[in-house]
Amino acid sequence: MSVRVRYAPSPTGHLHIGGARTALFNWLYARHCGGTFILRFEDTDRARQVERAEEKMIRSLRWLGLDWDEGPDVGGPCGPYRSTDRLPVYREHAARLLETGWAYRCYCSPEELEAEREQMRVRGEMPRYSGKCRHLTRRDWDRLDAEGRPYTVRFRVPEGRTLRFRDLVHGDVSFESDGIGDFVILKSDGMPTYNFAVVVDDGLMRISHVIRGQEHLSNTPNQILIYEALGWEPPAFAHVSLILNESGKKLSKRDESVAQFIEQYEALGYVPEAMVNYLALLGWSPGGEREMFSLPELVEQFSLERVGKSGAVFDPQKLRWMNAQYLRRRKDEELLDLCWPHLVQAGLADPRSGPEGRERMLALVRLYRDEMEYAAQLPELASWLVEGTGEMGPAEEEVLSSPAASVAVTAFYREAETLPAWTPGEIQNALKRVQKATGLKGRALFMPVRVAATRRGHGPGLPEVLAFLGRETVLNRLRSLVGERWADQVDIQTQGETR
Ligand code: GLU
């Protein structure tokens, strides 16, 4: 049997990490088996439609590096691939079930149904449809139609059946049919319900494996009944574990404290290879300690057997860490392309600046490439360096209050003035000479120079930072600091001026 799998989102917004993971697992499985991956939009819930949602989801899926063999935008032999373009197909299959008695018309009004449910609740029963319209004859239908009464089509759930299936993730699963209640397959406006449309579509599209979120496990018995009624063999099912938040609860889309949509990560300057690597490990594990996998490696290793049953915790910190690993593999120029819009937005880079401006930002990227976890972080990390000096904190004050500080700063100043070139290598040499001349080394030497030049006790490597700031800026800052603090001890003013 050839493998045919699908990702079937409702286009109700942006691509969520849960949906992206489902899409990825389906895609990996298809590519691993040399099968077919299908994209299908289940858009019958008109109330939840969002403008351009399909387009946005397609964009995010492609950004992740996924492609599909059949879908609304690429076509295919089993189309159309959008539910609202398939309405006649659902109606035809509903008519078939009405014909064979697997379905019946239900004329109960929403108010009647609500009253019925309320009574059941009062009696302490699980609310479900009572089956009131089950026994209406065709003559009754004609009469009610003549009265202009709208109807839904309900599936006639057989009584007393145990519905068993083998889930590829959860193993043997069973549900009692008596708990289900006759459910609507076609609404009074002619729209199919999810459970019905999904079976008609999966059946006609010859889907071999349904890989989807665990929240659909309890829909599966309803769907298996519809397969049986239509005389079709059900596909294999694999229900992938829930995604949990860090407190172990189901991750809620409404929780705005954590970014949950692929677009948000793209906007923050995450890279797709990190996203797919992270998402793949959200509920699947290849075994062993290794964590970094490229998309082709994931394709090679992916199997449904290694998809876990228990909830997978979405850990944004881990994702950040993984993204940082991938950023480090990028060339400086590529990193700059990722960071550029963020630098412009923060006002650190000028879009009209020529090659020089770009070169300067490239230097900034080099300074922070090992610290940055996502591109949008660069302005946060580096604005102090570009924009100038801020107030010193107590730790910095302490550095400058050490007796050796003025010695280190003035000695470095003198070396800096005469350096043949203002490069990290030359600056390093200057620091070495200062070390020799003053006997100061390590922090005792670097910290006063660092604080004097940047007013901060931490940052990227000192020679690199000084090179980035430029000789003029560094000398000016050192001079004014010496003037403010140690004017009575040392005088570098004259030398600075005669330079
Ligand atoms: N439209 C459904 C969803 O987004 C698809 C479920 C399924 O794959 O059957 O959850």
XYZ file of C-alpha atoms and ligand atoms in Angstrom:
509
model
C 0.000 0.000 0.000
C 1.433 3.364 -0.911
C 1.761 5.870 1.902
C -0.512 8.879 1.518
C -0.713 11.292 4.428
C -2.175 14.725 4.859
C -2.100 17.822 6.994
C -5.630 19.187 7.196
C -5.749 22.448 9.124
C -8.733 24.671 9.536
C -7.540 28.008 8.181
C -8.463 29.887 11.323
C -5.339 31.937 11.814
C -1.612 31.605 11.847
C 0.284 28.346 11.884
C 0.520 27.203 15.502
C 3.491 25.200 16.751
C 1.134 22.243 17.344
C -0.121 22.384 13.761
C 3.393 22.869 12.456
C 4.493 19.773 14.346
C 1.592 17.733 12.914
C 2.450 18.954 9.420
C 6.112 18.133 9.977
C 5.441 14.594 11.273
C 3.213 13.876 8.272
C 5.746 15.346 5.886
C 8.654 13.438 7.467
C 6.699 10.204 7.334
C 5.770 10.722 3.685
C 9.304 11.618 2.685
C 10.775 8.784 4.740
C 8.527 6.240 3.033
C 8.681 7.792 -0.419
C 4.947 8.487 -0.079
C 2.692 11.425 -0.862
C 2.064 14.426 1.381
C -1.181 16.310 0.885
C -2.267 19.707 2.166
C -5.988 20.138 2.611
C -7.914 23.026 4.131
C -10.902 22.179 6.289
C -12.691 25.478 6.060
C -16.325 24.626 6.774
C -16.416 26.572 10.019
C -17.218 29.908 8.439
C -17.565 31.689 11.753
C -13.903 31.072 12.471
C -12.559 32.154 9.104
C -9.765 34.644 9.136
C -8.834 36.690 6.131
C -5.890 35.380 4.113
C -5.402 32.602 6.662
C -4.690 29.992 3.984
C -2.067 32.152 2.389
C -0.415 32.829 5.728
C -0.371 29.152 6.662
C 1.082 28.177 3.306
C 3.766 30.799 3.734
C 4.726 29.490 7.159
C 4.760 25.866 6.004
C 7.028 26.758 3.111
C 9.230 28.839 5.371
C 9.758 25.726 7.490
C 10.951 23.982 4.341
C 7.931 21.736 3.795
C 6.382 21.061 0.408
C 3.362 19.057 -0.661
C 2.579 16.877 -3.608
C -1.112 17.694 -3.697
C -2.892 20.701 -2.299
C -5.137 23.681 -2.947
C -2.346 25.680 -4.559
C -0.637 22.875 -6.470
C -3.644 20.767 -7.458
C -3.583 16.981 -7.734
C -5.679 14.008 -8.782
C -7.947 13.942 -5.703
C -8.945 17.615 -5.564
C -10.396 19.984 -4.793
C -8.370 20.289 -1.591
C -10.579 22.765 0.237
C -13.750 21.583 2.013
C -15.982 24.401 0.795
C -15.124 23.405 -2.777
C -16.263 19.868 -2.030
C -19.768 20.483 -0.711
C -21.506 18.448 -3.462
C -19.241 15.501 -2.570
C -20.327 15.562 1.081
C -23.984 15.912 0.143
C -23.727 12.977 -2.229
C -22.209 10.795 0.475
C -24.724 11.953 3.063
C -27.467 11.026 0.592
C -25.898 7.586 0.307
C -26.060 7.126 4.065
C -29.673 8.335 4.135
C -30.417 5.812 1.411
C -28.840 2.912 3.267
C -30.392 3.890 6.592
C -27.083 4.732 8.272
C -28.316 8.292 8.562
C -31.630 10.004 9.127
C -33.108 13.454 9.055
C -33.470 15.231 12.353
C -36.009 18.051 12.547
C -35.381 18.986 16.176
C -34.818 22.706 16.616
C -31.779 24.016 18.505
C -34.139 25.058 21.349
C -35.630 21.558 21.604
C -32.170 20.034 21.619
C -30.977 22.378 24.339
C -34.021 21.619 26.486
C -33.399 17.895 26.023
C -29.755 18.248 27.015
C -30.719 20.297 30.049
C -33.107 17.551 31.225
C -30.360 14.974 30.870
C -27.976 17.114 32.859
C -30.596 17.463 35.600
C -30.967 13.671 35.680
C -27.185 13.404 35.968
C -26.821 11.762 32.555
C -24.223 12.530 29.901
C -26.045 14.875 27.512
C -26.476 13.346 24.077
C -29.119 13.219 21.411
C -32.136 11.184 22.530
C -32.779 9.707 19.108
C -36.183 11.374 18.872
C -36.159 11.628 15.038
C -34.612 8.164 14.545
C -37.892 6.556 13.723
C -39.460 9.150 11.456
C -40.614 7.679 8.134
C -40.181 9.168 4.685
C -43.817 10.232 4.915
C -42.974 12.175 8.107
C -40.081 13.824 6.291
C -42.380 14.942 3.460
C -44.860 16.344 5.932
C -42.226 18.258 7.922
C -40.639 19.509 4.703
C -44.015 20.805 3.615
C -44.161 22.752 6.896
C -40.849 24.292 5.885
C -38.988 22.770 8.855
C -35.214 22.721 8.424
C -33.368 19.511 9.235
C -29.922 18.190 9.920
C -28.672 14.770 8.898
C -27.682 12.527 11.779
C -25.606 9.402 11.795
C -27.385 6.376 13.279
C -24.892 5.048 15.811
C -25.383 1.308 16.323
C -26.156 0.320 19.906
C -24.096 -1.957 22.091
C -20.950 -2.019 19.990
C -17.397 -1.865 21.261
C -15.339 0.042 18.714
C -11.750 -1.079 18.723
C -8.812 0.187 16.772
C -5.093 0.053 17.009
C -3.478 3.433 17.271
C 0.131 3.473 16.099
C 1.078 5.638 19.065
C -1.362 4.627 21.794
C -1.780 0.953 21.007
C -5.185 -0.735 21.353
C -7.966 1.728 21.999
C -11.665 1.000 22.472
C -14.813 3.071 22.853
C -18.386 1.974 23.599
C -20.815 3.057 20.900
C -23.510 3.641 23.514
C -21.578 6.630 24.786
C -21.573 8.348 21.424
C -25.135 9.311 20.595
C -26.408 9.933 17.061
C -24.314 12.802 15.766
C -24.909 15.378 13.060
C -23.062 14.831 9.792
C -24.730 17.534 7.719
C -25.918 20.777 9.285
C -29.198 22.418 8.297
C -27.324 24.816 5.999
C -25.899 21.831 4.123
C -22.420 22.153 5.607
C -20.769 18.919 6.704
C -19.470 18.539 10.242
C -15.793 17.853 10.793
C -16.219 14.139 11.578
C -18.101 13.533 8.358
C -16.058 15.702 5.993
C -12.795 14.277 7.279
C -13.870 10.698 6.548
C -15.232 11.502 3.088
C -12.049 13.384 2.249
C -9.587 10.905 3.758
C -11.467 8.056 2.089
C -11.653 9.617 -1.358
C -8.082 10.884 -1.148
C -6.965 7.331 -0.262
C -5.181 8.468 2.887
C -3.218 5.547 4.314
C -2.197 7.049 7.688
C -3.953 9.733 9.661
C -1.293 11.411 11.808
C -2.790 14.170 13.942
C -3.044 15.646 17.422
C -4.234 13.578 20.348
C -7.267 15.820 20.809
C -8.781 13.921 17.882
C -8.435 10.481 19.461
C -11.979 10.679 20.814
C -13.340 11.590 17.362
C -11.882 8.430 15.893
C -14.695 6.012 16.885
C -17.257 8.272 15.167
C -15.073 8.322 12.094
C -14.565 4.551 12.121
C -18.337 4.112 12.133
C -18.665 6.360 9.082
C -15.970 4.367 7.251
C -17.932 1.226 7.997
C -21.181 2.792 6.824
C -19.594 3.901 3.553
C -18.053 0.459 3.087
C -14.510 1.785 3.235
C -11.444 0.428 5.003
C -10.310 2.952 7.644
C -6.735 4.265 7.444
C -4.152 3.634 10.160
C -4.289 6.203 12.948
C -1.432 7.798 14.859
C -2.394 10.349 17.499
C 0.549 12.460 18.490
C 0.871 13.549 22.123
C -0.391 16.847 23.439
C 1.927 19.803 23.692
C 2.232 20.974 27.279
C 3.391 24.222 28.794
C 6.172 24.339 31.337
C 3.772 23.671 34.204
C 2.672 20.450 32.543
C -0.740 21.757 31.435
C -2.006 21.634 27.872
C -0.493 24.601 26.035
C -3.283 27.074 25.428
C -3.321 29.171 22.286
C -4.676 31.978 24.404
C -1.594 32.044 26.617
C 0.134 35.111 25.297
C 3.110 34.815 27.593
C 4.716 32.394 25.155
C 5.036 32.867 21.393
C 3.168 29.969 19.790
C 2.901 30.821 16.127
C 5.536 30.073 13.517
C 5.223 33.587 12.112
C 6.200 35.069 15.465
C 9.399 33.061 15.494
C 10.151 34.014 11.929
C 9.637 37.668 12.844
C 12.021 37.353 15.792
C 14.752 36.042 13.540
C 14.642 32.336 14.303
C 15.825 30.130 11.461
C 13.683 27.381 9.923
C 16.282 24.660 10.419
C 16.168 25.279 14.179
C 12.367 25.318 14.209
C 12.006 21.989 12.392
C 14.746 20.405 14.475
C 13.039 21.529 17.664
C 9.517 20.610 16.500
C 10.663 17.156 15.407
C 11.840 16.424 18.931
C 8.531 17.574 20.385
C 7.025 14.127 20.827
C 9.438 12.121 18.693
C 12.885 10.929 19.582
C 15.414 9.060 17.495
C 16.898 7.522 20.669
C 20.331 8.434 21.966
C 21.701 11.736 23.116
C 21.998 13.529 19.832
C 19.776 16.550 19.390
C 20.887 18.351 16.262
C 19.352 17.037 13.049
C 19.041 18.563 9.633
C 15.830 18.080 7.679
C 17.334 15.321 5.463
C 18.610 13.561 8.591
C 15.163 13.776 10.144
C 13.638 12.305 6.987
C 16.050 9.417 7.187
C 15.452 8.676 10.856
C 11.776 9.441 11.335
C 9.444 6.623 12.309
C 6.008 6.500 13.889
C 7.207 3.820 16.339
C 9.339 6.404 18.083
C 6.558 8.933 18.566
C 5.892 9.155 22.299
C 2.593 8.763 24.091
C 3.143 11.214 26.896
C 2.768 14.961 26.572
C 5.684 16.905 25.126
C 6.704 20.053 26.969
C 7.232 23.103 24.805
C 10.336 24.741 26.217
C 11.003 28.138 24.606
C 14.411 28.317 26.264
C 15.499 25.088 24.649
C 14.241 26.369 21.307
C 16.278 29.548 21.787
C 19.335 27.488 22.602
C 18.850 25.375 19.511
C 18.351 28.436 17.357
C 21.601 29.860 18.689
C 23.387 26.680 17.597
C 22.080 27.132 14.071
C 22.854 30.848 13.982
C 26.466 30.014 14.740
C 26.616 27.866 11.646
C 25.636 30.792 9.441
C 28.178 32.997 7.727
C 28.590 36.550 9.049
C 26.954 37.976 5.938
C 23.946 35.675 6.270
C 23.588 36.577 9.910
C 23.696 40.231 9.023
C 20.877 39.725 6.506
C 18.802 38.192 9.281
C 19.652 40.949 11.752
C 19.481 43.887 9.368
C 15.732 44.622 9.562
C 15.924 44.510 13.358
C 18.925 46.829 13.435
C 17.115 49.246 11.139
C 13.978 49.083 13.208
C 15.918 49.796 16.380
C 17.553 52.769 14.683
C 21.045 51.247 14.938
C 21.465 50.763 11.194
C 20.514 53.261 8.543
C 18.903 51.702 5.470
C 20.390 54.500 3.348
C 23.912 53.910 4.569
C 26.233 52.507 1.962
C 28.766 49.679 2.208
C 30.424 51.415 5.125
C 27.311 51.241 7.269
C 26.885 47.616 6.376
C 30.505 46.895 7.210
C 30.030 48.452 10.628
C 26.974 46.317 11.309
C 28.866 43.285 10.071
C 31.450 44.024 12.735
C 28.646 44.181 15.285
C 27.336 40.812 14.134
C 30.825 39.341 14.545
C 30.983 40.686 18.078
C 27.730 39.049 19.089
C 27.433 36.010 16.884
C 28.203 33.657 19.746
C 25.916 35.332 22.203
C 22.892 35.990 20.030
C 20.025 33.485 20.271
C 17.803 35.051 17.628
C 18.291 37.939 15.243
C 15.932 40.387 16.966
C 18.078 40.096 20.064
C 21.065 41.834 18.496
C 19.807 45.421 18.976
C 18.967 44.593 22.593
C 22.428 43.171 23.172
C 24.352 45.785 21.292
C 22.549 49.118 21.399
C 24.691 50.346 24.288
C 27.759 49.785 22.179
C 26.459 51.627 19.133
C 24.597 54.379 20.861
C 27.298 55.392 23.298
C 27.928 55.243 26.960
C 25.405 55.060 29.734
C 25.565 55.474 33.471
C 28.049 53.302 35.319
C 26.820 50.853 37.922
C 28.422 50.100 41.315
C 30.466 47.206 39.875
C 32.000 49.517 37.283
C 32.675 52.171 39.898
C 34.492 49.596 41.945
C 36.693 48.634 39.001
C 37.737 52.228 38.518
C 38.364 52.803 42.203
C 41.160 50.237 42.326
C 44.547 51.935 42.682
C 45.874 50.258 39.534
C 43.005 51.471 37.353
C 44.519 54.797 36.441
C 47.845 53.122 35.690
C 46.214 50.623 33.343
C 44.079 53.200 31.575
C 46.810 55.778 31.032
C 49.348 53.206 29.920
C 46.862 51.783 27.442
C 45.997 55.262 26.241
C 49.594 55.931 25.321
C 49.930 52.668 23.467
C 46.633 53.225 21.688
C 47.670 56.618 20.413
C 50.580 55.258 18.469
C 49.229 51.946 17.253
C 49.971 51.479 13.551
C 46.488 50.126 12.857
C 43.285 49.975 14.884
C 42.548 46.293 14.560
C 41.783 43.655 17.202
C 45.228 42.118 16.587
C 47.066 45.410 17.095
C 44.949 46.273 20.119
C 45.806 42.891 21.596
C 49.486 43.667 21.059
C 49.063 47.019 22.764
C 47.459 45.335 25.763
C 50.381 42.907 25.940
C 52.859 45.750 25.931
C 50.925 47.470 28.708
C 51.040 44.251 30.684
C 54.781 44.067 30.338
C 55.328 47.678 31.217
C 52.989 47.840 34.228
C 53.075 44.307 35.551
C 49.238 44.352 35.567
C 47.566 41.383 34.038
C 44.238 39.681 33.524
C 41.247 41.448 34.987
C 43.401 44.051 36.720
C 44.393 45.282 33.289
C 41.418 44.564 31.082
C 38.621 45.646 33.366
C 39.707 49.260 33.898
C 40.328 49.642 30.161
C 36.997 48.059 29.345
C 35.055 50.168 31.810
C 36.896 53.332 30.808
C 36.104 52.743 27.140
C 32.575 51.370 27.425
C 31.370 52.163 30.953
C 30.400 48.544 31.262
C 32.085 45.674 33.006
C 30.992 43.060 30.495
C 30.594 42.579 26.782
C 32.271 40.793 23.911
C 36.073 40.417 23.708
C 37.885 43.625 24.624
C 40.124 44.027 21.530
C 37.110 43.434 19.280
C 34.932 45.896 21.167
C 37.611 48.575 21.074
C 38.191 47.979 17.375
C 34.470 48.321 16.746
C 34.244 51.605 18.657
C 37.092 53.126 16.642
C 40.295 54.736 17.859
C 38.885 58.255 18.017
C 35.984 57.291 20.249
C 38.112 55.170 22.542
C 40.786 57.849 22.995
C 38.156 60.504 23.639
C 36.423 58.425 26.239
C 39.639 57.490 28.014
C 40.790 61.076 27.996
C 37.621 62.455 29.462
C 37.537 59.762 32.104
C 41.110 60.459 33.140
C 40.318 64.163 33.207
C 37.245 63.575 35.418
C 38.849 61.214 37.880
C 42.586 61.356 37.959
C 43.429 64.836 36.733
C 45.598 65.386 39.795
C 47.528 62.131 39.332
C 48.127 61.845 35.626
C 47.946 64.072 32.661
C 47.359 62.589 29.285
C 45.724 65.705 28.001
C 48.824 67.272 26.509
C 49.943 64.153 24.778
C 46.460 63.618 23.451
C 46.422 67.112 22.052
C 49.834 67.108 20.462
C 49.174 63.849 18.700
N -9.093 20.362 10.783
C -8.705 19.485 11.854
C -7.812 20.257 12.796
O -7.277 21.282 12.420
C -8.009 18.285 11.285
C -8.014 17.110 12.173
C -7.564 15.879 11.428
O -6.416 15.855 11.036
O -8.362 15.000 11.249
O -7.634 19.888 13.930
